[in-house]
PDB file of C-alpha atoms in Angstrom:
ATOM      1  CA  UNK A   1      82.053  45.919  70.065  1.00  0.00           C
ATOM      2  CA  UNK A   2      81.418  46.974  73.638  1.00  0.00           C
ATOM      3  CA  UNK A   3      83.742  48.740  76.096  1.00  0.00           C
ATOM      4  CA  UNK A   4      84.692  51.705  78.252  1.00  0.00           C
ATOM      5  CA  UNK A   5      86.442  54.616  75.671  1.00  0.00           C
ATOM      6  CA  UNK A   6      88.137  57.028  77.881  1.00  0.00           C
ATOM      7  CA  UNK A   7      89.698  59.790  75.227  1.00  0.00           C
ATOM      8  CA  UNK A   8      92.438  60.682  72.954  1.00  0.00           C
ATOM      9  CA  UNK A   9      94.916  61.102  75.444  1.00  0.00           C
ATOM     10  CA  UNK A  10      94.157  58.123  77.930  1.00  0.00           C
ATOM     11  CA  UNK A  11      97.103  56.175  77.300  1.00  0.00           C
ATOM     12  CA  UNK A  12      99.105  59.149  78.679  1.00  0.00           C
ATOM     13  CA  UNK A  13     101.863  58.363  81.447  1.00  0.00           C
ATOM     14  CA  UNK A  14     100.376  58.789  84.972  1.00  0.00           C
ATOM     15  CA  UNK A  15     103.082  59.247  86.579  1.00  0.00           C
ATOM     16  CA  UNK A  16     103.744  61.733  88.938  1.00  0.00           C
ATOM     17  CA  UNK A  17     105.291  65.324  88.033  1.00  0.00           C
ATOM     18  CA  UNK A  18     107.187  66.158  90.677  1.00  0.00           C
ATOM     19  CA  UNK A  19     109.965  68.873  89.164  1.00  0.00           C
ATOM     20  CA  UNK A  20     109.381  71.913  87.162  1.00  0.00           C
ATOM     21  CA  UNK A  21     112.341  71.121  85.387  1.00  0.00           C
ATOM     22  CA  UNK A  22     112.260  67.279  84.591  1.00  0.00           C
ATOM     23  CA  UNK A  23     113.031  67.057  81.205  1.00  0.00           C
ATOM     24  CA  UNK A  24     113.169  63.495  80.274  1.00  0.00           C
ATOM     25  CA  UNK A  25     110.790  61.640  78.075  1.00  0.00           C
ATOM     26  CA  UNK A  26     107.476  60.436  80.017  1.00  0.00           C
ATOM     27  CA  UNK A  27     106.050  58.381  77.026  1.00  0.00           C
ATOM     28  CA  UNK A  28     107.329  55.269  75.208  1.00  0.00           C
ATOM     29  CA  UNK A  29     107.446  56.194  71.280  1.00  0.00           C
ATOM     30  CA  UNK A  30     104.823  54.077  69.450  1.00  0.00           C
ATOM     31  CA  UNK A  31     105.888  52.470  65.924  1.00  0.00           C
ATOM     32  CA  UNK A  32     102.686  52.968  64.002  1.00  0.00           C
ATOM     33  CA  UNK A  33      99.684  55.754  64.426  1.00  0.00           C
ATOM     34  CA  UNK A  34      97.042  53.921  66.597  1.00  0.00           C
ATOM     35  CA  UNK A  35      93.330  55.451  66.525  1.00  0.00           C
ATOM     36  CA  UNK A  36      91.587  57.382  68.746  1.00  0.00           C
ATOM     37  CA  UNK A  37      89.577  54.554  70.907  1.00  0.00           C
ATOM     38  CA  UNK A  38      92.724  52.220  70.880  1.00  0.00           C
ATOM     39  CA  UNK A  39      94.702  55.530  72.281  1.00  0.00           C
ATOM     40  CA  UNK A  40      91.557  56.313  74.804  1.00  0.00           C
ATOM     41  CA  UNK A  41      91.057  52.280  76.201  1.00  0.00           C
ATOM     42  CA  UNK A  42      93.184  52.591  79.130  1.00  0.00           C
ATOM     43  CA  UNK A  43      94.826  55.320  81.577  1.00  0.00           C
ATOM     44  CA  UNK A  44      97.932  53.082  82.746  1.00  0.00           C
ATOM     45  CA  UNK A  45      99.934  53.265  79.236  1.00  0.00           C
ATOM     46  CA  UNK A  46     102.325  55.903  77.883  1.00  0.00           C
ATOM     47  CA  UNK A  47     101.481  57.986  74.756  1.00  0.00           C
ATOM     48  CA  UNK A  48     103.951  59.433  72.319  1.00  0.00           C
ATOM     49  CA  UNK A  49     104.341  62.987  71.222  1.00  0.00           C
ATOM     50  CA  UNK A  50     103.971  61.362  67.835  1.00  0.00           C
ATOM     51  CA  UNK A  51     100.247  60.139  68.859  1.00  0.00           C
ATOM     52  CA  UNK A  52      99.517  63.147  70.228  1.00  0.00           C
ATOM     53  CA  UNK A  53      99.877  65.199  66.837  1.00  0.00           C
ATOM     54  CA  UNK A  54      98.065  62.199  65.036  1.00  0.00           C
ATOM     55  CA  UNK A  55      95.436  62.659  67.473  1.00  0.00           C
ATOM     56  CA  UNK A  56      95.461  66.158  66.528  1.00  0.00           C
ATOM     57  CA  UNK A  57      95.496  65.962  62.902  1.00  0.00           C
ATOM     58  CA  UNK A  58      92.617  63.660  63.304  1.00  0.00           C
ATOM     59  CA  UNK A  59      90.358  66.039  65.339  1.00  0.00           C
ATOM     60  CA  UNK A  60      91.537  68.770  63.173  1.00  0.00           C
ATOM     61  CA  UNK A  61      90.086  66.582  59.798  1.00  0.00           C
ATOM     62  CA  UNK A  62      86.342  66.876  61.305  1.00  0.00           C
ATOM     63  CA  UNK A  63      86.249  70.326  61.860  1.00  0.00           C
ATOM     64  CA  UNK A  64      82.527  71.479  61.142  1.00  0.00           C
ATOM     65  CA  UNK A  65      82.856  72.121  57.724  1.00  0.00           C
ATOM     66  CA  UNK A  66      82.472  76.319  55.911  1.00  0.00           C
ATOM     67  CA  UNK A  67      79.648  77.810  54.206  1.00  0.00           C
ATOM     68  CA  UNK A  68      80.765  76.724  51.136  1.00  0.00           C
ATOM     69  CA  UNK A  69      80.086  73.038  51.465  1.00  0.00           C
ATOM     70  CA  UNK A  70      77.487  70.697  53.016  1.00  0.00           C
ATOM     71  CA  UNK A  71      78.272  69.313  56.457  1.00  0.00           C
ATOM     72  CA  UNK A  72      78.420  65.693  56.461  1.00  0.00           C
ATOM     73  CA  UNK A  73      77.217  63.495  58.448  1.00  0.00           C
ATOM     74  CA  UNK A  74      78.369  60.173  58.806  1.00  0.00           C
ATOM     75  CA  UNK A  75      76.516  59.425  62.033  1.00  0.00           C
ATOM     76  CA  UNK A  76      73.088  59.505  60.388  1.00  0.00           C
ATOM     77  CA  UNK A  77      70.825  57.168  61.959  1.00  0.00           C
ATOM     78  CA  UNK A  78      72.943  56.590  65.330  1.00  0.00           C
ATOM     79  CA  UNK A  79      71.679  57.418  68.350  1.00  0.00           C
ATOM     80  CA  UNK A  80      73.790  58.114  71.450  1.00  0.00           C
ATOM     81  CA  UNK A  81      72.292  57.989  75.171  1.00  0.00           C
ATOM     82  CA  UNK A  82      74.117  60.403  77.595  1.00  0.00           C
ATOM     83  CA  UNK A  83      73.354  58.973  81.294  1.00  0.00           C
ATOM     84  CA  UNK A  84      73.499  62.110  83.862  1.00  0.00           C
ATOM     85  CA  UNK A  85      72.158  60.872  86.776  1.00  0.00           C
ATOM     86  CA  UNK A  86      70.017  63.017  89.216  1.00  0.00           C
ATOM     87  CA  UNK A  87      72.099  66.138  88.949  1.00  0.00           C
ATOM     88  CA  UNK A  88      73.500  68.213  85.869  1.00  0.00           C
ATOM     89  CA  UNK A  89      77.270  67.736  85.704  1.00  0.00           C
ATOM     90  CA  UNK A  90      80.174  69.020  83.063  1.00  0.00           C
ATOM     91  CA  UNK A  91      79.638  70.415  79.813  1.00  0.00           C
ATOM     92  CA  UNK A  92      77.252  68.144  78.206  1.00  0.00           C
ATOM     93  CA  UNK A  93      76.333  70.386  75.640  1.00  0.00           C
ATOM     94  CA  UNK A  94      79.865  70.142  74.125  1.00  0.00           C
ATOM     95  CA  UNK A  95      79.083  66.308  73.351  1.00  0.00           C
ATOM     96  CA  UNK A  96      75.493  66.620  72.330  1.00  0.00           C
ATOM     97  CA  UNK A  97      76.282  69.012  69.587  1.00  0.00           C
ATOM     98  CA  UNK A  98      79.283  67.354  68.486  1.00  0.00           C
ATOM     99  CA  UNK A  99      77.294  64.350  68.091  1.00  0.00           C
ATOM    100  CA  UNK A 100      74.446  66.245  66.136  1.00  0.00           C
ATOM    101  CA  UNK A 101      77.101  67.891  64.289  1.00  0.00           C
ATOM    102  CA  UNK A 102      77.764  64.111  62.606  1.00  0.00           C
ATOM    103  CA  UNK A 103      74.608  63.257  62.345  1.00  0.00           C
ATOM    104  CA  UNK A 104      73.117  61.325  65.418  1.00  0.00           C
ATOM    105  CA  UNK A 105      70.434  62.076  67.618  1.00  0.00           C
ATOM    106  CA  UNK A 106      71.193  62.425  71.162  1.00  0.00           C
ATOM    107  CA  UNK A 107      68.964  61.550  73.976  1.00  0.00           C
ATOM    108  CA  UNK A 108      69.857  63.159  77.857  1.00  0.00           C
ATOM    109  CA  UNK A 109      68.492  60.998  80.337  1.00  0.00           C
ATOM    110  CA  UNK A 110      68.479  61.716  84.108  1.00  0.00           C
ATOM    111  CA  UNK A 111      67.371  59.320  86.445  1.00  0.00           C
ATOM    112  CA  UNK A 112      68.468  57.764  90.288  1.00  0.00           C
ATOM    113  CA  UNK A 113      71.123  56.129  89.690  1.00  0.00           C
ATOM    114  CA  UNK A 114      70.764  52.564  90.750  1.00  0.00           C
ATOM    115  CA  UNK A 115      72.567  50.255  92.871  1.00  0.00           C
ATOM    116  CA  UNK A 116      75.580  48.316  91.369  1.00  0.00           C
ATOM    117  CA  UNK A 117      74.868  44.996  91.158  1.00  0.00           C
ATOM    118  CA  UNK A 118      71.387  45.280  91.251  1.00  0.00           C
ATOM    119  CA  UNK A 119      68.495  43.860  88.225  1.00  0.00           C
ATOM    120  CA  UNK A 120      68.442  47.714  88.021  1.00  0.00           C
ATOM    121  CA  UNK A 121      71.101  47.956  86.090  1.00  0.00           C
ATOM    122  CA  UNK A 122      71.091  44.973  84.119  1.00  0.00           C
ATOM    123  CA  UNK A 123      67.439  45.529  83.016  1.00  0.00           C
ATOM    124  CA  UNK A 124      68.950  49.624  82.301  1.00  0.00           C
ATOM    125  CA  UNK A 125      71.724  48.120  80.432  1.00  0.00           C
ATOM    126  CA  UNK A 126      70.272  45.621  78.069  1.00  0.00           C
ATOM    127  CA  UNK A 127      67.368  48.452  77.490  1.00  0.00           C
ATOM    128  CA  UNK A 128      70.257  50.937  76.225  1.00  0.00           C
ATOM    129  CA  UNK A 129      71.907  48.282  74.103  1.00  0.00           C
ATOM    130  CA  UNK A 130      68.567  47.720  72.217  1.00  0.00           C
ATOM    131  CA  UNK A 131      67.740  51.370  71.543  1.00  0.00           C
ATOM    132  CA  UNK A 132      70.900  53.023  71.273  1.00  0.00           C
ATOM    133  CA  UNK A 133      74.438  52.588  69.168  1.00  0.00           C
ATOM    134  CA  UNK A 134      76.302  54.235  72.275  1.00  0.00           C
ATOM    135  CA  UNK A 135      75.937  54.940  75.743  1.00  0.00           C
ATOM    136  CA  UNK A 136      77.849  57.630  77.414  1.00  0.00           C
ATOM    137  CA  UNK A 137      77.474  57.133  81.596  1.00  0.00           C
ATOM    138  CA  UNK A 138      78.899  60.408  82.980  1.00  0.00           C
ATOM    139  CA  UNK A 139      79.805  60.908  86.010  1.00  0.00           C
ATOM    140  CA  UNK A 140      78.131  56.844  87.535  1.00  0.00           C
ATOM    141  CA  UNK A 141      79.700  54.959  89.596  1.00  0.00           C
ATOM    142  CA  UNK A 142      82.340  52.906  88.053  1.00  0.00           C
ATOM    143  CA  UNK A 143      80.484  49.651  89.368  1.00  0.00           C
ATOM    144  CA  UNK A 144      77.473  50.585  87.559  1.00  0.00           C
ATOM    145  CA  UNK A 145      79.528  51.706  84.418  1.00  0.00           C
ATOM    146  CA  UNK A 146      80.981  48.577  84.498  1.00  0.00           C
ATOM    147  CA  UNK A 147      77.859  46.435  84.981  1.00  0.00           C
ATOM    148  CA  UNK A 148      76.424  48.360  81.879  1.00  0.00           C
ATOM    149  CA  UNK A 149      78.949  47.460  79.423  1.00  0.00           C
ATOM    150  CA  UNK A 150      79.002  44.432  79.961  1.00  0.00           C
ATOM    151  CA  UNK A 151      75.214  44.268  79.651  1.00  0.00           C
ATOM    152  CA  UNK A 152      74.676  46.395  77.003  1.00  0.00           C
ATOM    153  CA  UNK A 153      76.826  45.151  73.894  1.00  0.00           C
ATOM    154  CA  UNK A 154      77.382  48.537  72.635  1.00  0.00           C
ATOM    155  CA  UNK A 155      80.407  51.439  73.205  1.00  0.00           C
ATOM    156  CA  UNK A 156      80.093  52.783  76.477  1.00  0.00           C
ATOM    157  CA  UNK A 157      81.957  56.080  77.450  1.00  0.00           C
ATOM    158  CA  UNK A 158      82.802  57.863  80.848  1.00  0.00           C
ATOM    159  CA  UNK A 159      82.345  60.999  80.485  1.00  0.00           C
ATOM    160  CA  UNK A 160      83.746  62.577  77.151  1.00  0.00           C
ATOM    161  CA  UNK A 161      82.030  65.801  77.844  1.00  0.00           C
ATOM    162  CA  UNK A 162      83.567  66.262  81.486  1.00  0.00           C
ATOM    163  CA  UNK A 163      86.583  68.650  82.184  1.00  0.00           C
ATOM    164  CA  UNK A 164      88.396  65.003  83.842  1.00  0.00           C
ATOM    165  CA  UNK A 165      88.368  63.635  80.872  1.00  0.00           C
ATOM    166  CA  UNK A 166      90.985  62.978  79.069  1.00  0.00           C
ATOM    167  CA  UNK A 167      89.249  64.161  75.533  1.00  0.00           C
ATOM    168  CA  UNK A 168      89.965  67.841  77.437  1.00  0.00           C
ATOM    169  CA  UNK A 169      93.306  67.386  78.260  1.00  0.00           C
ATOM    170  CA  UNK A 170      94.134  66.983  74.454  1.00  0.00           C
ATOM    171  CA  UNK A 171      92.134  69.656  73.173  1.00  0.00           C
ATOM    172  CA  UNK A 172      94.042  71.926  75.573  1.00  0.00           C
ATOM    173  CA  UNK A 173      97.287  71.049  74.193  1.00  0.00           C
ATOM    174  CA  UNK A 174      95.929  71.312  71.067  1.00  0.00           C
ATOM    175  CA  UNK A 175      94.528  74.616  71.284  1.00  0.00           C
ATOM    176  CA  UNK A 176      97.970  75.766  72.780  1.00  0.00           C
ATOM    177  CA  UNK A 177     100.253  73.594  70.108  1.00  0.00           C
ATOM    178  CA  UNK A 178      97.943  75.895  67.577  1.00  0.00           C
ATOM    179  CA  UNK A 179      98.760  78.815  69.655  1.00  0.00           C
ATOM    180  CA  UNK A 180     102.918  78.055  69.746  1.00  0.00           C
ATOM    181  CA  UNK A 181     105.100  79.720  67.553  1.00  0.00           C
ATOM    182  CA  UNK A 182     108.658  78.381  68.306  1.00  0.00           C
ATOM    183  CA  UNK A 183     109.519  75.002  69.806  1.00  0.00           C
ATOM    184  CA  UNK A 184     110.384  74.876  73.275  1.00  0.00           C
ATOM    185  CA  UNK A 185     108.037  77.569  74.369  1.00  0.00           C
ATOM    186  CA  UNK A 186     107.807  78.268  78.111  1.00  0.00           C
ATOM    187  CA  UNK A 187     104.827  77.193  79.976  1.00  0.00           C
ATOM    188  CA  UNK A 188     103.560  77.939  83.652  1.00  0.00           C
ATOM    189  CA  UNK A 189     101.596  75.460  85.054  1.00  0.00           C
ATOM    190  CA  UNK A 190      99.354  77.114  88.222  1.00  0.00           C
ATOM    191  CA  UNK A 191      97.590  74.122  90.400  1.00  0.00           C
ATOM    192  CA  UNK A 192      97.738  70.782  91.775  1.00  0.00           C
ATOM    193  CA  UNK A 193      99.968  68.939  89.293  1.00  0.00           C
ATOM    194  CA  UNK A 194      99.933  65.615  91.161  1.00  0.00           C
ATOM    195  CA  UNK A 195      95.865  65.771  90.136  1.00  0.00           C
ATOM    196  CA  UNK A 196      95.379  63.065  87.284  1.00  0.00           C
ATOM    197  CA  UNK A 197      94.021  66.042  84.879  1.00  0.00           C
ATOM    198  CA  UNK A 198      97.380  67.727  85.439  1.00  0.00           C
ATOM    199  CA  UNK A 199      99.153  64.881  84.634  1.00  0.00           C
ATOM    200  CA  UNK A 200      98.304  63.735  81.683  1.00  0.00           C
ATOM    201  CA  UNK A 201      97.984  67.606  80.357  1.00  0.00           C
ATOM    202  CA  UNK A 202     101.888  68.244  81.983  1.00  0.00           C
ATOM    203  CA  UNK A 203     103.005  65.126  80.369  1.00  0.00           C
ATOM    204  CA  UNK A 204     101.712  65.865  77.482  1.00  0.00           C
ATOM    205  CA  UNK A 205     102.628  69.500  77.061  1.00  0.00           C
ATOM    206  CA  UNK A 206     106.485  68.002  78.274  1.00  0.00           C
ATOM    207  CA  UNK A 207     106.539  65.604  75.070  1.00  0.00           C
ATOM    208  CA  UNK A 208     105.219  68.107  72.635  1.00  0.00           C
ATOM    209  CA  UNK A 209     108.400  70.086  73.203  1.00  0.00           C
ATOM    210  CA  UNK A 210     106.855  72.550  76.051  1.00  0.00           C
ATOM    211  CA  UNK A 211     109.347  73.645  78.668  1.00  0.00           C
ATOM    212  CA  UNK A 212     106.985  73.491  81.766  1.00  0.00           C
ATOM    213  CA  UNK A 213     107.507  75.737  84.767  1.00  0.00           C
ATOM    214  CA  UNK A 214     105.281  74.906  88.306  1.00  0.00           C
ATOM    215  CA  UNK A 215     104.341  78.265  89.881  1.00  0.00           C
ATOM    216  CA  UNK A 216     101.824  80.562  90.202  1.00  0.00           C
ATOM    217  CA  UNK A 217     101.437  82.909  86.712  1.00  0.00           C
ATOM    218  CA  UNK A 218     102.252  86.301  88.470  1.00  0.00           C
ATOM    219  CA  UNK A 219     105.607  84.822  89.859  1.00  0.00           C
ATOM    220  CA  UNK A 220     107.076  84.653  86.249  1.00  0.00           C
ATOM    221  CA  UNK A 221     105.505  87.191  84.243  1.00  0.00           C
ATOM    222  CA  UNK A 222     107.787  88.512  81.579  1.00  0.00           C
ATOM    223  CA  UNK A 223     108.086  88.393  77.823  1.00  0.00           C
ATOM    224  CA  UNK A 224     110.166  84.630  78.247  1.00  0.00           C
ATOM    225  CA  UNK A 225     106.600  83.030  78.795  1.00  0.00           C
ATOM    226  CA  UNK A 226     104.507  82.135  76.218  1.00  0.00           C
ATOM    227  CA  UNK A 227     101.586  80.388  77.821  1.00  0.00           C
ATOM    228  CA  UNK A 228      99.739  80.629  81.424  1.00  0.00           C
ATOM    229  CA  UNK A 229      97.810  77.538  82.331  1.00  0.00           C
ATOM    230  CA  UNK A 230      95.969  78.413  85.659  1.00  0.00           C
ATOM    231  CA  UNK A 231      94.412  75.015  87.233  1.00  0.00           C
ATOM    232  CA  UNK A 232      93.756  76.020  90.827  1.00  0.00           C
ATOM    233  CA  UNK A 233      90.119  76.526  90.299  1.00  0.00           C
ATOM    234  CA  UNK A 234      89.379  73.453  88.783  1.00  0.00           C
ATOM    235  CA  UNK A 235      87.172  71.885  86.690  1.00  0.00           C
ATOM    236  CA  UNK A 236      87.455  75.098  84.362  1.00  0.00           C
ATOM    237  CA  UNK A 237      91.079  76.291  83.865  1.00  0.00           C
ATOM    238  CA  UNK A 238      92.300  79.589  81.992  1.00  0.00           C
ATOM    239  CA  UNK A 239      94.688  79.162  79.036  1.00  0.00           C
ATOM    240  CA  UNK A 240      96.676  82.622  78.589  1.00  0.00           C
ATOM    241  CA  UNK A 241      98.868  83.193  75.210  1.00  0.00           C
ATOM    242  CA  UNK A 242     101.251  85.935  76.881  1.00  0.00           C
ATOM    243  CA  UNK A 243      98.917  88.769  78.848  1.00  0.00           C
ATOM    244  CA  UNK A 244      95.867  87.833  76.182  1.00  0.00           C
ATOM    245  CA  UNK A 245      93.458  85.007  77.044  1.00  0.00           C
ATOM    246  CA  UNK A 246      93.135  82.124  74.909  1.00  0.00           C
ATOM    247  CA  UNK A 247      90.688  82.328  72.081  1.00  0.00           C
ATOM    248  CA  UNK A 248      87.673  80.208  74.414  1.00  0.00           C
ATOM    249  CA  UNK A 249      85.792  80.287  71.338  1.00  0.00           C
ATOM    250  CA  UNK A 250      88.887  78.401  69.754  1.00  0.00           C
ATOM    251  CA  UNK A 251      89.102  75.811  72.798  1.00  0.00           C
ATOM    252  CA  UNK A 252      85.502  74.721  72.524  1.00  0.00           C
ATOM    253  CA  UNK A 253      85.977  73.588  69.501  1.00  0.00           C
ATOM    254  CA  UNK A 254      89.079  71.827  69.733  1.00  0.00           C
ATOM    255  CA  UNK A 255      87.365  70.030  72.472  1.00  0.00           C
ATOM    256  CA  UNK A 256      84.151  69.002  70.544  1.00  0.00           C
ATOM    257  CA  UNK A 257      86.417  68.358  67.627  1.00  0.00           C
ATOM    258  CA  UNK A 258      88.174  65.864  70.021  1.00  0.00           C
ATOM    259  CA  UNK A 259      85.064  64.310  71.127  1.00  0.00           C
ATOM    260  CA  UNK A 260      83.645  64.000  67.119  1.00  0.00           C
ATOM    261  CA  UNK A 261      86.601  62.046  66.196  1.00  0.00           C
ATOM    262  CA  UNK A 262      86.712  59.705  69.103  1.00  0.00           C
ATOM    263  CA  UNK A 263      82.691  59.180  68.156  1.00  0.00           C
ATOM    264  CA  UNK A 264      83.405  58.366  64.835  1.00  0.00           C
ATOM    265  CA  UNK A 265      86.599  55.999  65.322  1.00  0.00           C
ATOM    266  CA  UNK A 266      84.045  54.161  67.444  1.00  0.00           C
ATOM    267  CA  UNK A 267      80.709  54.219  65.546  1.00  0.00           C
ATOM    268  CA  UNK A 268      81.723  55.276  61.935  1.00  0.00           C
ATOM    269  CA  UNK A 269      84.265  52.715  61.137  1.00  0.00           C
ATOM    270  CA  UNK A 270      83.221  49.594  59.216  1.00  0.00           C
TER     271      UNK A 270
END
């Protein structure tokens, strides 16, 4: 089954956060828990607070496992091709080892990227499908992604190791649901929140109870805020609990625990 995964959270509301204060829903609730690629398909859908924490719970059940029991690895035998393009870009380590982590082996391929449209990319595409289970194209043109799934005939992914992704917008909120003590803790939000990123995070953090404050940090210091999300030097935001940064340590693996269970509810499932 071929097509263009996008990340736990893609389904999230895009629309556009305009008051610090707006406290309505942004998400329709959903009847049933839908997986992690069915949640990740498209950007243009609403996500409820109810998917989120399933989304959660399901990252949170393929944790690396402790020292006292064997890792599995139900990935064995898969092989995953991470397009890059000419330049390095995002934190591709972050997917590589959460795909080793399960099992597969993970080939990095850079190359100039070809021209959408072209044989190029149909001869690139069909090449993949035959010597990989999954393809993830980066940062490519959307054209070219395009052009490769339909070519290939295997998953194809944009980008689950880049900050943009949606995959790090949940593990954020994640990290910071772990971090939250009391519902209806008070979150600044420092940064462009009309940015798609911001968005989907904002939403997100609006539906899991947060009460969401636009501003920059040192405007509302004080012991009413619980959480500090500075976003205005993107692609790498800070997460502060209080006047204590969040464990980073903590975040990174929330986010390849993220990216683990969106590769298995797309390769592991019979």
């Amino acid at each position: 089954m071929s097509g263009v995964y996008q990340g736990a959270a893609a389904r999230v509301s895009l629309t556009q956060v305009k008051s610090a204060n707006t406290a309505a829903p942004t998400f329709q609730l959903v009847s049933s828990r839908p997986s992690l690629p069915e949640l990740s398909a498209r950007l243009d859908q609403p996500l409820a607070a109810a998917s989120l924490l399933a989304a959660f719970a399901e990252a949170d059940g393929v944790r690396s496992p402790g020292r006292d029991r064997p890792a599995a690895e139900p990935l064995r035998g898969r092989n995953l091709a991470v397009l890059l393009g000419s330049a390095p870009v995002g934190d591709t380590p972050a997917l590589s080892r959460a795909a080793q982590e399960l099992g597969a082996k993970v080939a990095e391929l850079r190359f100039a990227e070809p021209a959408p449209g072209s044989t190029d990319v149909r001869m690139l595409a069909r090449m993949l499908g035959r010597m990989y289970d999954a393809v993830d194209c980066g940062l490519l043109a959307a054209p070219v992604v395009r052009q490769i799934e339909r070519e290939a005939g295997v998953p194809v992914y944009r980008g689950l190791f880049l900050d943009e992704h949606p995959a790090r917008a949940v593990a954020d909120l994640m990290t910071l649901h772990e971090c939250s003590r009391l519902p209806g803790a008070t979150m600044v939000f420092a940064g462009d929140s009309g940015a798609p990123r911001a968005e989907r995070f904002l939403c997100g953090a609006r539906e899991l109870g947060f009460k969401v404050i636009l501003g920059a940090p040192e405007a509302f210091a004080g012991p009413d805020v619980n959480f500090f999300v500075d976003a205005r030097h993107s692609p790498h935001w800070t997460l502060r609990e209080g006047n204590h940064p969040v464990d980073e340590p903590r975040r990174a693996e929330n986010h390849r625990c993220v990216i683990k269970a969106i590769l298995l509810d797309t390769l592991a499932r019979p």
